[in-house]
CSV table of C-alpha atoms and ligand atoms in Angstrom, one decimal:
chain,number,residue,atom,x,y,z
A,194,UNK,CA,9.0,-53.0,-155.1
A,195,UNK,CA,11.8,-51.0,-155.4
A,196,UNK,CA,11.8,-47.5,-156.1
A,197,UNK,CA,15.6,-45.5,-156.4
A,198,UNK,CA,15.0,-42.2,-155.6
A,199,UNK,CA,19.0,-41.6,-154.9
A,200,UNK,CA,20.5,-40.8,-158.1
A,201,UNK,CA,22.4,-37.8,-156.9
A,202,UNK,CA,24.5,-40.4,-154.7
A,203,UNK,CA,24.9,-42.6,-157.4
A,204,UNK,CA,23.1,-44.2,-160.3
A,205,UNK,CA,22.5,-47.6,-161.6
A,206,UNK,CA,24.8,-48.7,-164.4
A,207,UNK,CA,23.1,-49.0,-167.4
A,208,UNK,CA,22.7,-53.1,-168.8
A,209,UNK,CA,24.9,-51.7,-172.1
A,210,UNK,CA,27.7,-50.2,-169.6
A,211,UNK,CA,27.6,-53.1,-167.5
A,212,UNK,CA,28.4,-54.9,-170.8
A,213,UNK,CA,31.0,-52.7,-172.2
A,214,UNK,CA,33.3,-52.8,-169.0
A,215,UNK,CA,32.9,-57.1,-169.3
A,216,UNK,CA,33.6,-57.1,-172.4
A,217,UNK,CA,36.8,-54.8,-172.5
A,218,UNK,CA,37.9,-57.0,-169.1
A,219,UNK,CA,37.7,-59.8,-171.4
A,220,UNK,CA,39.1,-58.9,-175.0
A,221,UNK,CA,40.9,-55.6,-174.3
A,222,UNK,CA,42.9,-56.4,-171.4
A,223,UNK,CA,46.3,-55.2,-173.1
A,224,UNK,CA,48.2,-52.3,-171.3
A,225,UNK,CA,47.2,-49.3,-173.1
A,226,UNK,CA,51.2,-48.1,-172.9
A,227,UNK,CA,52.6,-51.6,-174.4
A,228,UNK,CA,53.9,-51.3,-177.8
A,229,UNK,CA,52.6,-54.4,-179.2
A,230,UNK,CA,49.4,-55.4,-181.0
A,231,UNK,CA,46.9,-56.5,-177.7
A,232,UNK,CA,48.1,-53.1,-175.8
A,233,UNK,CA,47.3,-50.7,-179.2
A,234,UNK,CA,43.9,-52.3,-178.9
A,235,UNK,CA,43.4,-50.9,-175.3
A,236,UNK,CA,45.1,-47.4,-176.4
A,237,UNK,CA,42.5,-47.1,-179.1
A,238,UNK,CA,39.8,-47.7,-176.7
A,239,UNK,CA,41.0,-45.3,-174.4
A,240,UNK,CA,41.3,-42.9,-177.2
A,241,UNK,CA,37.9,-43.5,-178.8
A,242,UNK,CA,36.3,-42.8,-174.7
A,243,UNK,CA,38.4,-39.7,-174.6
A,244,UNK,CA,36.9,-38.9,-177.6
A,245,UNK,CA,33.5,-39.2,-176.4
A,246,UNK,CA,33.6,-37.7,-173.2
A,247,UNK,CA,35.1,-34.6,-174.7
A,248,UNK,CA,32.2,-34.1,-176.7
A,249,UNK,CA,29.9,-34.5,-174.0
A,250,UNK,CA,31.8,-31.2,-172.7
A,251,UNK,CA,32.3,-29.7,-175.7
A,252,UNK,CA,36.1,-29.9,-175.6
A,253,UNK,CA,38.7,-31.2,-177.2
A,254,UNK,CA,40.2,-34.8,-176.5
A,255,UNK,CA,43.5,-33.8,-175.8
A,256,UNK,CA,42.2,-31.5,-173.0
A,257,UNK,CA,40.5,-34.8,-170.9
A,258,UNK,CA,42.5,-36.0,-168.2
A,259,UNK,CA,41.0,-39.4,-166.8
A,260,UNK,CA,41.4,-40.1,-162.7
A,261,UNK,CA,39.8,-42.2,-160.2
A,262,UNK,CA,36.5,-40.1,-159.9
A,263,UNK,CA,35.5,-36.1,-159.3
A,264,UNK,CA,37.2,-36.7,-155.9
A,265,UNK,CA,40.5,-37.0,-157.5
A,266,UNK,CA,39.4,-34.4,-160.3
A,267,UNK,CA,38.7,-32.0,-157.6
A,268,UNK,CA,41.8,-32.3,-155.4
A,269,UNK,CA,44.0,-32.3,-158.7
A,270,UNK,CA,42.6,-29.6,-159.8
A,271,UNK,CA,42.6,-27.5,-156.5
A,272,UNK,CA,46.2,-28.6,-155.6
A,273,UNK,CA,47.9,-28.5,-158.6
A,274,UNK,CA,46.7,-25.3,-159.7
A,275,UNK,CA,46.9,-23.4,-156.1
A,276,UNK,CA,51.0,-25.0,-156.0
A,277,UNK,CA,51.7,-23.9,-160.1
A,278,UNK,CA,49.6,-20.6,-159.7
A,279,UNK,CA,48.9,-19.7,-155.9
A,280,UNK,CA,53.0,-19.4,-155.0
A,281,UNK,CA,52.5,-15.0,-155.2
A,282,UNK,CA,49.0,-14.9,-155.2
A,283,UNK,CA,48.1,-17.6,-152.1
A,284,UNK,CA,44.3,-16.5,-152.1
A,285,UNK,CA,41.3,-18.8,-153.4
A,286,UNK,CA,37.5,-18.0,-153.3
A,287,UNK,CA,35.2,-20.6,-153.5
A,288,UNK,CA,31.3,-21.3,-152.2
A,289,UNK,CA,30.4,-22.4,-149.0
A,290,UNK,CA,28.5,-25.3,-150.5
A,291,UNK,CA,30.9,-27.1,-152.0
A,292,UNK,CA,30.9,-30.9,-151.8
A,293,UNK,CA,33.6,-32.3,-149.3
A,294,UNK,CA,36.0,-33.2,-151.4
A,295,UNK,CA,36.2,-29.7,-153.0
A,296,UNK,CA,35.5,-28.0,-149.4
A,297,UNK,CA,37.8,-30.2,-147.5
A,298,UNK,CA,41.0,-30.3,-150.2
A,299,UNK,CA,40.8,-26.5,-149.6
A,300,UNK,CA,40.8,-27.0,-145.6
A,301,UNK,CA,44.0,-28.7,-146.5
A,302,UNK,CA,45.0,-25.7,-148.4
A,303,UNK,CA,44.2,-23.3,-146.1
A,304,UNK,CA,46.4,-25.7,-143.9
A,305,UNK,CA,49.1,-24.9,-146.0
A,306,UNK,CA,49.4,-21.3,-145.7
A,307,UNK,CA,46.6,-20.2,-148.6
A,308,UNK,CA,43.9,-17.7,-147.7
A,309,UNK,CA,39.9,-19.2,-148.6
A,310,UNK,CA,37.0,-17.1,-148.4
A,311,UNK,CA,34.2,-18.8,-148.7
A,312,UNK,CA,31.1,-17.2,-150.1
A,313,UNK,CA,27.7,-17.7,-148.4
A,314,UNK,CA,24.3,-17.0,-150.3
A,315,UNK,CA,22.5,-13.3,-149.4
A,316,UNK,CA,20.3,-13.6,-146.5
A,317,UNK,CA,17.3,-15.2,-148.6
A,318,UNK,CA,20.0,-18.3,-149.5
A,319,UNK,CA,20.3,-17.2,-152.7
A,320,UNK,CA,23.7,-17.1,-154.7
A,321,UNK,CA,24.3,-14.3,-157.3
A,322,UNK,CA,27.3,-13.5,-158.6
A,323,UNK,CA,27.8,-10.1,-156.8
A,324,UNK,CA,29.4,-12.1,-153.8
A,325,UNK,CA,31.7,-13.8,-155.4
A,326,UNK,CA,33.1,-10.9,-157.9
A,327,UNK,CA,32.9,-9.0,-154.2
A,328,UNK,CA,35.4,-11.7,-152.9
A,329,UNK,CA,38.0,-11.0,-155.5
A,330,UNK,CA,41.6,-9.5,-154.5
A,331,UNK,CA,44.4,-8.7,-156.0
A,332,UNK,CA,45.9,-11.8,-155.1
A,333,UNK,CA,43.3,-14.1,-156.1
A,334,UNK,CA,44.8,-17.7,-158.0
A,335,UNK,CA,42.3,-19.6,-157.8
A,336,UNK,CA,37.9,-19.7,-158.1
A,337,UNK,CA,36.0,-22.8,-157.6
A,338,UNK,CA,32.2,-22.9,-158.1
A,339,UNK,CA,30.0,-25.4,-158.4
A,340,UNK,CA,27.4,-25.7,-160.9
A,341,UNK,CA,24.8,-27.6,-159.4
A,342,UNK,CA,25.3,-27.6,-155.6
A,343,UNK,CA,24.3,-31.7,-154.7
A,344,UNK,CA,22.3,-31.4,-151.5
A,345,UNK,CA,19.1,-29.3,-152.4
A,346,UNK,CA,20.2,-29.5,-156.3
A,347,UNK,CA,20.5,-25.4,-156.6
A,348,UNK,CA,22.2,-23.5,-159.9
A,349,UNK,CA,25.3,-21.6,-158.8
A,350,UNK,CA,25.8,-18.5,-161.1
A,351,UNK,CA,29.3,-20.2,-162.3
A,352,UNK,CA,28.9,-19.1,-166.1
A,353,UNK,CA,28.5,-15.3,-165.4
A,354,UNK,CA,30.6,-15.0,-162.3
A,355,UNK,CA,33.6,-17.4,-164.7
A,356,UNK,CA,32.8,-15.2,-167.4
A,357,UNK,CA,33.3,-11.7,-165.8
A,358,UNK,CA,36.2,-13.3,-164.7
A,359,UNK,CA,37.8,-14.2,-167.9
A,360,UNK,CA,37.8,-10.4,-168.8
A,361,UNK,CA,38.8,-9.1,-165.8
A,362,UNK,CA,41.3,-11.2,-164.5
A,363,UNK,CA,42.4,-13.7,-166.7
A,364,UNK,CA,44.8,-14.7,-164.6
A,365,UNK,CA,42.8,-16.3,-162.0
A,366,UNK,CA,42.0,-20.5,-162.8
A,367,UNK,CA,38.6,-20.9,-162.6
A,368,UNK,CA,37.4,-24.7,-161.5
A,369,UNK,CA,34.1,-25.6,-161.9
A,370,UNK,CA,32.9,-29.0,-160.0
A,371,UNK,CA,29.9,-30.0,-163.2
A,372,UNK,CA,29.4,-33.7,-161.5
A,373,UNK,CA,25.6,-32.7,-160.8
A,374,UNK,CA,25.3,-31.4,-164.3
A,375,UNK,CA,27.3,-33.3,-166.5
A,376,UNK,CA,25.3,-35.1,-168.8
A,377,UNK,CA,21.8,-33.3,-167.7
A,378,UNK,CA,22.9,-29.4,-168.5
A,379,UNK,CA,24.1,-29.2,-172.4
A,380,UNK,CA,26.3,-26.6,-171.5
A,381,UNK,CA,30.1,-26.7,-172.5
A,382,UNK,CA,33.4,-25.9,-170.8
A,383,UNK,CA,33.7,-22.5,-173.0
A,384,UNK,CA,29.9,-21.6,-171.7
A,385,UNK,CA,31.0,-21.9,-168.2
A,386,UNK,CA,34.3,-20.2,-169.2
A,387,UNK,CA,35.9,-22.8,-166.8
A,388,UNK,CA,39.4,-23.9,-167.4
A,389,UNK,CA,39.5,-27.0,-165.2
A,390,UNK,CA,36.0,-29.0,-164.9
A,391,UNK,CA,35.4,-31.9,-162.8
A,392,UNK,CA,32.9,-35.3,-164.0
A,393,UNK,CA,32.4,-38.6,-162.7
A,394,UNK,CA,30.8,-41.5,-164.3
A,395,UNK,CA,29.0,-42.9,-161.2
A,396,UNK,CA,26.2,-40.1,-161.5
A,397,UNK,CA,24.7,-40.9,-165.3
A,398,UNK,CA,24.6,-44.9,-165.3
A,399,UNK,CA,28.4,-45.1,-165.8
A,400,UNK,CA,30.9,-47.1,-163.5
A,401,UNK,CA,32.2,-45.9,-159.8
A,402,UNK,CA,35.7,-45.4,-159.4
A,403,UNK,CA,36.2,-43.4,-163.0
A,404,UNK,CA,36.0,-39.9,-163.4
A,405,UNK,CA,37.6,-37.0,-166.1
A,406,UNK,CA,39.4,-33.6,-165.4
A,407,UNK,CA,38.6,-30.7,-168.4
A,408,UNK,CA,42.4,-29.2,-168.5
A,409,UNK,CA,41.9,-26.2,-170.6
A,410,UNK,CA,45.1,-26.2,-173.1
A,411,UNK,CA,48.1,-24.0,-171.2
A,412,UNK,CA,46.8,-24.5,-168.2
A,413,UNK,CA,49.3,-26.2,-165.8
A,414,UNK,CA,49.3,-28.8,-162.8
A,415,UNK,CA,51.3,-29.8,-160.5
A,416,UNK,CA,50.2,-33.6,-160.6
A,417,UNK,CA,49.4,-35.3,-157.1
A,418,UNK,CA,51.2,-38.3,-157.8
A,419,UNK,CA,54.5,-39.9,-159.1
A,420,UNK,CA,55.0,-42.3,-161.9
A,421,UNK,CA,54.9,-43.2,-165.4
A,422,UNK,CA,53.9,-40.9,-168.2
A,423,UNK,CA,49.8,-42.0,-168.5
A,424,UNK,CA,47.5,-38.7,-168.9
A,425,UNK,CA,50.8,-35.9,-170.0
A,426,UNK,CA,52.4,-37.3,-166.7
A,427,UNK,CA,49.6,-35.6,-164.7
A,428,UNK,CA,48.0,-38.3,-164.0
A,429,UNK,CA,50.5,-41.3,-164.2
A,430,UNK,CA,49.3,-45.1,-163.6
A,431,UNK,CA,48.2,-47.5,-166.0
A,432,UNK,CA,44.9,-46.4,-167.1
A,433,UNK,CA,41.6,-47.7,-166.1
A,434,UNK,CA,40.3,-49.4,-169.1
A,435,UNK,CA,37.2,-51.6,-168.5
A,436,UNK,CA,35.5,-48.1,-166.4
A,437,UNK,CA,36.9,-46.1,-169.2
A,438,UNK,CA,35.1,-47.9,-171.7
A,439,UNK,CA,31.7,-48.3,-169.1
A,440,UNK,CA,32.2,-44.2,-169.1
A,441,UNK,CA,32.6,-43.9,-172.7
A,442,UNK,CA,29.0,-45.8,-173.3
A,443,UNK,CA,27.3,-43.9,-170.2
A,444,UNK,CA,28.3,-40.9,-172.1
A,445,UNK,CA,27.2,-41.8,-175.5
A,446,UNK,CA,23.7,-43.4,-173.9
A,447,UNK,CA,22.8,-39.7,-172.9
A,448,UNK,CA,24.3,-38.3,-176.1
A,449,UNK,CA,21.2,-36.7,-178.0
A,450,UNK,CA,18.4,-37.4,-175.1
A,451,UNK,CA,19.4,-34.9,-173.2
A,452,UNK,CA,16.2,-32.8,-173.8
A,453,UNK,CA,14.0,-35.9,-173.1
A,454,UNK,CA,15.9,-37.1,-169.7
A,455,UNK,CA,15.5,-33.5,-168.7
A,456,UNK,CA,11.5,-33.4,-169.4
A,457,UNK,CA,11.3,-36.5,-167.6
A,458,UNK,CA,12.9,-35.3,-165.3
A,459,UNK,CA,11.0,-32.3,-164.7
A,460,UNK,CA,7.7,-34.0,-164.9
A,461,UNK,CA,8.6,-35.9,-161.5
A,462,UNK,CA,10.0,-33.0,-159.8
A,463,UNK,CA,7.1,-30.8,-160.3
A,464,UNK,CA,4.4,-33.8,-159.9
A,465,UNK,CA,6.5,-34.0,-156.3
A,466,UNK,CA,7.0,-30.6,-155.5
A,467,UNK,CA,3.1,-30.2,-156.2
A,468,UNK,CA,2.0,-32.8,-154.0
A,469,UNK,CA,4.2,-31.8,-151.1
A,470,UNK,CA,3.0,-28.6,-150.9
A,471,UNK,CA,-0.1,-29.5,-150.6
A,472,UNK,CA,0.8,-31.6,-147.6
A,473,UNK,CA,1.3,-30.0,-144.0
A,474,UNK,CA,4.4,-29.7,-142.0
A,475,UNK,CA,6.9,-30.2,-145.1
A,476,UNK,CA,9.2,-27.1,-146.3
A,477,UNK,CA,10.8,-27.2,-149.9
A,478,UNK,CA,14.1,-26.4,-149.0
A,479,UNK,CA,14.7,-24.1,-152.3
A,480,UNK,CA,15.5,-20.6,-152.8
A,481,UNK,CA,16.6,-19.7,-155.9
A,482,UNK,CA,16.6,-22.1,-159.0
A,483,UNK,CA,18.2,-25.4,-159.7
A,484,UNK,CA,18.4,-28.7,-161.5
A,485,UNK,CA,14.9,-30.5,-161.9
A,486,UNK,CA,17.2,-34.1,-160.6
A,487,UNK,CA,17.3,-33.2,-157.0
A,488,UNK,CA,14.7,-32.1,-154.7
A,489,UNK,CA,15.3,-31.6,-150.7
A,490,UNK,CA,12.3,-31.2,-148.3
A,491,UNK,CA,12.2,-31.4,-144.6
A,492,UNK,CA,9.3,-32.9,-142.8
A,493,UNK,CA,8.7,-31.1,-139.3
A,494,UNK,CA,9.6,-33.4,-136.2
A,495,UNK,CA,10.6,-36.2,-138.0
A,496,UNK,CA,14.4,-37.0,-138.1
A,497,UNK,CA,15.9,-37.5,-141.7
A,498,UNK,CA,17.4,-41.2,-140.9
A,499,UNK,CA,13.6,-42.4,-138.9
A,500,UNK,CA,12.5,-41.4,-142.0
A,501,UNK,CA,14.8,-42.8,-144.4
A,502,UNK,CA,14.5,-46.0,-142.8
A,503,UNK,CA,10.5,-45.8,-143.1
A,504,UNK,CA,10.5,-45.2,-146.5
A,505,UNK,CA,13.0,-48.2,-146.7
A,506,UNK,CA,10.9,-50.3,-145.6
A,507,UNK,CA,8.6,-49.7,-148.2
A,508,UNK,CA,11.1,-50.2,-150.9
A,509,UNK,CA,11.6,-46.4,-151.4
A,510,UNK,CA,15.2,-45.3,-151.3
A,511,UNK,CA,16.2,-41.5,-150.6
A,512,UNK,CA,18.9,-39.8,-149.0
A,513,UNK,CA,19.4,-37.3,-145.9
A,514,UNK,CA,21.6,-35.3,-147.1
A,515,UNK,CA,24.7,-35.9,-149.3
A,516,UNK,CA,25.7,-39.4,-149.2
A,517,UNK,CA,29.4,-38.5,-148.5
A,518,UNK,CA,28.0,-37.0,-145.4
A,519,UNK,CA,27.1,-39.6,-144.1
A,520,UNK,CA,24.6,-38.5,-141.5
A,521,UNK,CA,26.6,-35.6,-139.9
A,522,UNK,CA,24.9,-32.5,-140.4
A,523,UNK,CA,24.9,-30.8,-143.9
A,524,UNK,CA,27.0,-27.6,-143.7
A,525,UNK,CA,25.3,-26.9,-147.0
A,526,UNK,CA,22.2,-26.6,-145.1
A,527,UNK,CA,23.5,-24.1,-142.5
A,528,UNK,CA,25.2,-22.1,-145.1
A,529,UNK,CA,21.9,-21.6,-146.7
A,530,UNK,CA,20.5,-20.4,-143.3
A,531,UNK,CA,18.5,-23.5,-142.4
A,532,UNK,CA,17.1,-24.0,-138.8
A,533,UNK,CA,19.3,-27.1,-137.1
A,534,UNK,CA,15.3,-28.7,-136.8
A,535,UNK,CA,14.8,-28.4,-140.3
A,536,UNK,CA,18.1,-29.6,-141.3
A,537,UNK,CA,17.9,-32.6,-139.4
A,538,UNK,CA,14.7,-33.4,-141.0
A,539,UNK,CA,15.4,-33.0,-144.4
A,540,UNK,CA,15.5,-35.6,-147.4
A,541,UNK,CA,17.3,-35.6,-150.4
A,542,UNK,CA,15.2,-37.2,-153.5
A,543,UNK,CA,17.3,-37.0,-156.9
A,544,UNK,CA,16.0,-38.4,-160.3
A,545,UNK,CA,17.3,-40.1,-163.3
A,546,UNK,CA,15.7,-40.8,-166.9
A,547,UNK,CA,14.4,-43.7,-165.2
A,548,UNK,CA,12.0,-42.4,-162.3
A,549,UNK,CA,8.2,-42.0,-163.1
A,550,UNK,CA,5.7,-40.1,-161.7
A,551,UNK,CA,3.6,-43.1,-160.4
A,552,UNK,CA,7.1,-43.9,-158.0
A,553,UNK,CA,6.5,-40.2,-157.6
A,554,UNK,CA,3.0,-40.9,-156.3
A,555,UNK,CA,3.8,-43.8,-154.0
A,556,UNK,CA,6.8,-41.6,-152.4
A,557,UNK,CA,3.9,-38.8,-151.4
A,558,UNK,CA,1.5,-41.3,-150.2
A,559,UNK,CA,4.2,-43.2,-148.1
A,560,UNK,CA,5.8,-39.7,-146.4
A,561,UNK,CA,2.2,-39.1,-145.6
A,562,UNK,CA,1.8,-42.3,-144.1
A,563,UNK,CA,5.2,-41.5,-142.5
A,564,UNK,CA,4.1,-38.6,-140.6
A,565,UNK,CA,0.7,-40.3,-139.1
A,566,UNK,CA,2.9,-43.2,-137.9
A,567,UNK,CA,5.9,-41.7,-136.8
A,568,UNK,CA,5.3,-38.1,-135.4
A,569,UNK,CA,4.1,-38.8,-132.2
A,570,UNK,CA,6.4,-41.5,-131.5
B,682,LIG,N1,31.2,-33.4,-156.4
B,682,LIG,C1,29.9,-33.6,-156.3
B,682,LIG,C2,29.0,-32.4,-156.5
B,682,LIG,C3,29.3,-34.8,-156.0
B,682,LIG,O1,28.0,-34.9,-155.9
B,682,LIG,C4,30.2,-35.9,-155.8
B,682,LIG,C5,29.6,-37.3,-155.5
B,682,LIG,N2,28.9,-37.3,-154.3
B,682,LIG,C6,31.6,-35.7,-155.9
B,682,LIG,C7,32.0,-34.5,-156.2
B,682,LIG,C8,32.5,-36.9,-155.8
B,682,LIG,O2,32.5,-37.7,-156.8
B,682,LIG,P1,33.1,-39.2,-156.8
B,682,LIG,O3,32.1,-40.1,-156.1
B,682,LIG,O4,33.3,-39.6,-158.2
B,682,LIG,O5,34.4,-39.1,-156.1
C-alpha cells in the first residue's frame, strides 16, 4: 500500500507528462536557437508550452520567462528587480512566511545593504492586509507575498494588499510566489495585480527542475546570469526542452478540471479535518483560511519525524514541515506564534486530484494507532 499524502513537496508526474518529456528527448532534440529544420521543431515546441502556461496564468506568452524551477523564479525576480529598481529606494517588505528561497534570497539582500521588514500575522496568526500596507515607506521597491503560504497551506491577502498597491504606489514591483496555487486557484496575474509571479512544474504532476517567471510587459531585470540570448537575454542558456514540454502537458492536464480537483480536494480535507477533531491531543494548526491541498496538525508529545517514520511504515507518506526544511524547525510555525512543543509535533498532509477519502480514513486510523503506540515510549 502506498498512500502519498506529500503533494505540497512534490507530486507524481502524470503517465502523459512522463511521455511527453520521452518523446520530445527522442524526436525533438534540435537546439531550440539553431536555424535549421530539427532546431525550428524544438522552438515551436517551446513556443506552443509558452503558450500554454500563459494561459494557465491568464497572461500573455511573451510575458513567460522559463528557469530551472520557482527557486530560480524567486531569486530572479527578487534580485533583478531590487538591483534595476531598489538603487534609490533600497527598502523591500515581504511576509515572514515566505518559503526559503524567497526568505533566504532576501537575507542575501539584506546582506547587500537593502532594508526588509518582514511582516508577521496579528496576534491570533492571522494575515490581513493592514500590516503589510502599514509596512510601506517612501522608499519601498519592492513587495513579495505569497499566495498560499506551503507549510500549514494559509491564503495571504496578496490580491488586495497588490491591488491597493497598484493605486497607490505604482511604482513599487509587486512579486507574488503562486507555486502553491498555480494550477488549484483560477486566479490570473491581473487578479493578483502582481507584476512578476513565480510557478514550478513539480507541484501539479509536471517535471522537477522546470519552472516559469510572469514578467509583466515593462517591467525590467537584471538577469542573474551571463550568456546567450534564450528568454530576452534574462534568462540565457539553451532551453530546457523535454521539462518544457512535460510542463506544457501538466498544464494543459489541469486545464478545465480545475473545479473538480478542487472539490476533490476539499472532500479529503474536511473528511480529515473532521476526524481529527474528533480525536484527542491533535491541534489544527489554522487560523485564518487557506487552500483545501494542505493541512498541518500537531499531535501532542509525539515528535513530527517518530511520527513520520510510523506512518511510513504503514505506507503512508506525510511531511514535517516544508520539505526544503528539512527537519530544522519551521520559522513559519514560530512566525504564526506556535509553541516550540507544538511545532515539533506537527505534520504536513497536502493533496492532489488523486487522494481519496478512504486514504483519508486509513491516515486517521493509523495517527490513532500512532499515539497508543508511541506516546509513552
Ligand atoms: N515556493 C514555494 C511556496 C514552494 O512550496 C516551493 C517548493 N517547495 C518553492 C518555492 C521552490 O520550488 P522549486 O522546487 O521549483 O525550486
Amino acid at each position: 500500500m502506498e498512500i502519498y499524502l506529500d503533494n505540497a513537496a512534490t507530486t507524481r508526474p502524470y503517465p502523459s507528462v512522463v511521455q511527453a518529456v520521452a518523446e520530445s528527448m527522442e524526436h525533438v532534440y534540435g537546439n531550440p536557437s539553431s536555424l535549421h529544420k530539427i532546431g525550428l521543431e524544438a522552438e515551436l515546441l517551446v513556443t506552443e508550452q509558452r503558450k500554454t502556461i500563459a494561459e494557465g496564468l491568464g497572461c500573455e506568452p511573451e510575458c513567460i520567462l522559463f528557469t530551472s524551477g520557482a527557486t530560480e523564479s524567486n531569486n530572479l525576480a527578487l534580485r533583478g528587480a531590487a538591483a534595476v529598481y531598489g538603487k534609490r529606494k533600497p527598502h523591500i517588505v515581504v511576509s515572514a512566511v515566505e518559503h526559503a528561497s524567497v526568505s533566504n534570497t532576501l537575507d542575501a539582500l539584506e546582506a547587500q545593504g537593502f532594508r526588509v521588514t518582514r511582516v508577521l500575522p496579528d496576534s491570533e496568526g492571522r494575515f490581513t492586509s493592514k500590516e503589510f500596507l502599514q509596512a510601506i515607506t517612501e522608499d519601498t521597491c519592492l513587495i513579495s507575498m505569497m499566495a498560499y503560504e506551503n507549510e500549514t497551506g494559509h491564503r495571504l491577502p496578496v490580491s488586495s494588499v497588490f491591488t491597493t498597491l497598484r493605486k497607490r504606489y505604482p511604482h513599487i514591483i509587486r512579486h507574488c510566489d503562486f507555486v502553491q496555487g498555480f494550477m488549484k486557484d483560477p486566479t490570473t496575474v491581473d487578479l493578483l495585480a502582481a507584476d512578476l509571479l513565480s510557478v514550478s512544474a513539480h507541484k501539479i504532476h509536471g517535471p522537477k527542475g522546470i519552472g516559469a517567471l510572469y514578467v509583466r510587459k515593462g517591467i525590467r531585470l537584471q538577469p542573474i546570469l551571463t550568456g546567450g540570448k534564450q528568454e530576452k537575454t534574462i534568462r540565457p542558456g539553451t532551453e530546457a526542452v523535454p521539462l518544457i514540454a512535460g510542463f506544457g502537458e501538466a498544464v494543459r492536464q489541469h486545464e478545465n478540471k480545475l473545479y473538480d480537483l478542487g472539490k476533490r480536494t476539499e472532500r479529503c480535507y474536511t473528511a480529515l479535518e473532521s476526524r481529527l477533531r474528533e480525536m484527542d491531543g491533535i491541534t489544527i494548526n489554522r487560523f485564518m483560511e487557506g487552500t483545501a491541498y494542505i493541512l498541518n496538525f500537531s499531535v501532542q508529545g509525539i515528535r513530527s519525524e517518530t511520527m513520520l517514520h510510523f506512518l511510513e511504515s504503514k505506507g503512508i507518506y506525510v511531511s514535517s514541515g516544508s520539505a526544503c526544511a528539512k527537519g530544522a524547525r519551521s520559522h513559519v510555525l514560530s512566525a504564526y506564534g506556535i509553541s516550540n512543543d507544538r511545532a515539533d509535533s506537527a505534520l504536513r498532509v497536502s493533496f492532489s486530484g488523486e487522494n481519496t477519502v478512504e486514504e483519508v480514513i486509513a491516515l486517521t486510523e493509523a495517527v490513532a494507532q500512532g499515539q497508543r503506540q508511541l506516546i509513552h515510549k
